[in-house]
Short mmCIF file of C-alpha atoms in Angstrom, two decimals:
data_model
loop_
_atom_site.label_atom_id
_atom_site.label_comp_id
_atom_site.label_asym_id
_atom_site.label_seq_id
_atom_site.Cartn_x
_atom_site.Cartn_y
_atom_site.Cartn_z
CA ALA O 4 -3.53 87.18 -31.99
CA ARG O 5 -3.83 86.66 -35.74
CA THR O 6 -7.63 86.34 -35.52
CA LEU O 7 -7.92 89.58 -33.55
CA ALA O 8 -5.55 91.40 -35.92
CA ALA O 9 -7.52 90.12 -38.93
CA ALA O 10 -10.62 91.69 -37.32
CA GLY O 11 -8.88 95.07 -37.46
CA LEU O 12 -7.58 95.31 -33.90
CA THR O 13 -4.07 96.41 -33.04
CA VAL O 14 -2.72 93.47 -31.04
CA VAL O 15 0.02 92.99 -28.47
CA GLY O 16 0.72 89.31 -27.82
CA ILE O 17 2.71 88.53 -24.68
CA ASP O 18 4.17 85.24 -23.51
CA ALA O 19 6.94 84.41 -21.06
CA ASP O 20 7.96 81.44 -23.23
CA ALA O 21 10.39 82.75 -25.88
CA PRO O 22 9.99 79.67 -28.16
CA SER O 23 6.22 80.31 -28.26
CA ILE O 24 6.86 83.90 -29.38
CA ASP O 25 9.38 82.65 -31.95
CA ARG O 26 6.73 80.32 -33.42
CA ALA O 27 4.25 83.22 -33.54
CA LEU O 28 6.81 85.47 -35.26
CA ALA O 29 7.32 82.82 -37.95
CA GLN O 30 3.71 83.35 -39.04
CA ASP O 31 1.82 86.43 -40.25
CA THR O 32 2.52 89.31 -37.85
CA THR O 33 0.52 92.02 -39.61
CA GLY O 34 -0.96 94.28 -36.95
CA ILE O 35 0.67 92.34 -34.10
CA THR O 36 3.50 93.22 -31.74
CA TYR O 37 4.87 90.22 -29.85
CA VAL O 38 6.59 90.60 -26.49
CA VAL O 39 8.51 88.03 -24.48
CA GLY O 40 7.56 88.87 -20.93
CA ASP O 41 5.54 88.19 -17.83
CA VAL O 42 1.99 89.50 -18.18
CA LEU O 43 1.96 90.32 -14.46
CA SER O 44 4.98 92.64 -14.54
CA THR O 45 5.55 93.79 -18.13
CA GLU O 46 4.49 97.38 -18.70
CA LEU O 47 1.43 97.34 -20.95
CA GLU O 48 -1.00 100.07 -21.90
CA GLN O 49 -4.70 99.79 -21.21
CA ALA O 50 -6.70 98.46 -24.15
CA ASP O 51 -10.30 98.44 -25.34
CA VAL O 52 -10.14 94.64 -25.62
CA VAL O 53 -8.05 92.40 -23.38
CA TYR O 54 -8.06 88.71 -24.24
CA SER O 55 -6.49 85.88 -22.29
CA GLY O 56 -6.44 82.54 -24.04
CA LEU O 57 -5.73 79.47 -21.93
CA MET O 58 -3.06 81.08 -19.77
CA LEU O 59 -4.73 82.18 -16.53
CA HIS O 60 -4.02 78.79 -14.96
CA HIS O 61 -0.27 79.47 -15.42
CA ILE O 62 -0.39 82.30 -12.85
CA ASP O 63 -2.09 83.02 -9.54
CA LEU O 64 -5.82 83.25 -10.27
CA ARG O 65 -6.64 86.35 -8.23
CA GLU O 66 -3.48 88.20 -9.21
CA GLY O 67 -4.14 87.40 -12.86
CA LEU O 68 -7.75 88.57 -12.76
CA GLU O 69 -6.73 91.79 -11.02
CA ARG O 70 -3.98 92.41 -13.58
CA PHE O 71 -6.28 91.78 -16.55
CA ARG O 72 -8.92 94.05 -15.01
CA SER O 73 -6.31 96.82 -14.69
CA LEU O 74 -5.42 96.52 -18.38
CA VAL O 75 -8.98 97.11 -19.62
CA ALA O 76 -9.64 100.72 -20.63
CA PRO O 77 -12.83 102.34 -19.30
CA GLY O 78 -15.75 101.01 -21.34
CA GLY O 79 -13.58 98.18 -22.68
CA VAL O 80 -14.06 94.44 -22.45
CA LEU O 81 -12.10 91.58 -20.89
CA LEU O 82 -12.47 88.17 -22.53
CA ILE O 83 -10.98 85.08 -20.95
CA VAL O 84 -10.96 81.50 -22.15
CA GLY O 85 -9.48 79.39 -19.40
CA THR O 86 -9.08 75.84 -18.27
CA ALA O 87 -10.08 74.49 -14.89
CA ARG O 88 -9.87 71.31 -12.86
CA ASN O 89 -13.06 69.37 -12.54
CA THR O 90 -14.54 67.90 -9.41
CA TRP O 91 -16.80 64.89 -9.04
CA ARG O 92 -19.79 67.10 -9.98
CA ASP O 93 -18.26 67.80 -13.38
CA LEU O 94 -17.40 64.21 -14.31
CA PRO O 95 -20.51 63.25 -16.34
CA ARG O 96 -20.21 66.38 -18.47
CA GLU O 97 -16.45 66.02 -18.94
CA PHE O 98 -16.71 62.32 -19.73
CA ALA O 99 -19.14 63.01 -22.56
CA ALA O 100 -16.97 65.84 -23.86
CA SER O 101 -13.88 63.63 -23.65
CA VAL O 102 -15.52 60.98 -25.85
CA VAL O 103 -16.31 63.64 -28.47
CA ASP O 104 -12.77 65.04 -28.19
CA LYS O 105 -11.21 61.60 -28.75
CA ALA O 106 -13.44 60.96 -31.76
CA PHE O 107 -12.46 64.33 -33.22
CA ALA O 108 -8.75 63.60 -32.64
CA LEU O 109 -9.11 60.25 -34.40
CA ALA O 110 -10.83 61.85 -37.36
CA LYS O 111 -8.77 65.03 -37.64
CA GLY O 112 -5.56 64.21 -35.77
CA ALA O 113 -4.28 65.57 -32.49
CA TRP O 114 -2.72 69.02 -32.34
CA ARG O 115 0.04 70.05 -29.95
CA ASN O 116 1.11 73.68 -29.84
CA GLY O 117 4.51 73.03 -28.27
CA SER O 118 4.05 75.58 -25.49
CA PRO O 119 4.56 74.75 -21.81
CA GLU O 120 1.57 73.08 -20.18
CA VAL O 121 0.18 73.14 -16.66
CA TRP O 122 -1.92 70.07 -15.95
CA PRO O 123 -4.03 69.60 -14.02
CA PRO O 124 -5.11 73.22 -13.68
CA PRO O 125 -4.69 74.47 -10.11
CA ASN O 126 -8.23 75.86 -9.73
CA THR O 127 -11.64 74.25 -10.02
CA TYR O 128 -14.48 75.73 -12.05
CA ARG O 129 -16.17 76.94 -8.87
CA GLU O 130 -13.01 78.60 -7.55
CA VAL O 131 -12.58 80.47 -10.83
CA GLU O 132 -16.23 81.50 -10.89
CA ARG O 133 -16.14 82.78 -7.29
CA ALA O 134 -12.97 84.81 -7.90
CA ALA O 135 -14.34 86.24 -11.15
CA MET O 136 -17.63 87.28 -9.55
CA GLU O 137 -15.79 88.94 -6.68
CA LEU O 138 -13.09 90.73 -8.69
CA LEU O 139 -15.06 91.47 -11.87
CA PRO O 140 -18.50 92.69 -10.76
CA GLY O 141 -21.14 91.90 -13.36
CA ALA O 142 -18.94 89.43 -15.23
CA GLU O 143 -20.52 86.65 -17.25
CA TYR O 144 -19.01 83.27 -16.41
CA LYS O 145 -19.82 80.11 -18.38
CA GLN O 146 -18.54 76.60 -17.93
CA GLN O 147 -17.72 75.11 -21.32
CA LEU O 148 -16.82 71.60 -22.41
CA LEU O 149 -13.35 70.03 -22.26
CA TRP O 150 -12.10 71.69 -19.08
CA ARG O 151 -12.84 75.18 -20.38
CA TYR O 152 -14.66 78.22 -19.10
CA THR O 153 -15.25 81.69 -20.48
CA ILE O 154 -15.46 85.01 -18.70
CA ARG O 155 -16.66 88.26 -20.22
CA TRP O 156 -16.44 91.48 -18.25
CA ASN O 157 -17.26 95.00 -19.38
CA ALA O 158 -15.29 97.72 -17.62
CA PRO O 159 -17.45 100.58 -16.45
CA PRO O 160 -17.14 103.67 -18.64
CA THR O 161 -15.84 106.92 -17.19
CA PHE O 162 -18.01 109.97 -17.48
#
């Protein structure tokens, strides 16, 4: 939220975990409104940019994608960074990334954000990709390292 606000966007950050919102409020809140609530049911206005950072695996995949899609204003963009469960096909890639991650943690220290975690993620990379392609026509899906994926979807403009 702080990075988006620093880029000049007006930001609404929402989280169902009140302690996570409290930690966010203890930092710079310039340009940011924080809300304790459920992203699936809290009334939110459509926005030109909707970003979901590592939370889609906390809710039903399809319901979450549909909700995020509904929050994007015509001509706007949806950006998702998510985490997924790997399958045997992903193991070589994830093993290599895990070695790099452990080396980084040894050099820089491990960071824990204190927010609730869901592990392992309920959906595989392929399940997320299939749902995204079905529900977000034209979306760009990329599998990243360390159990991550990204989705970018541009909402069609209205004429």
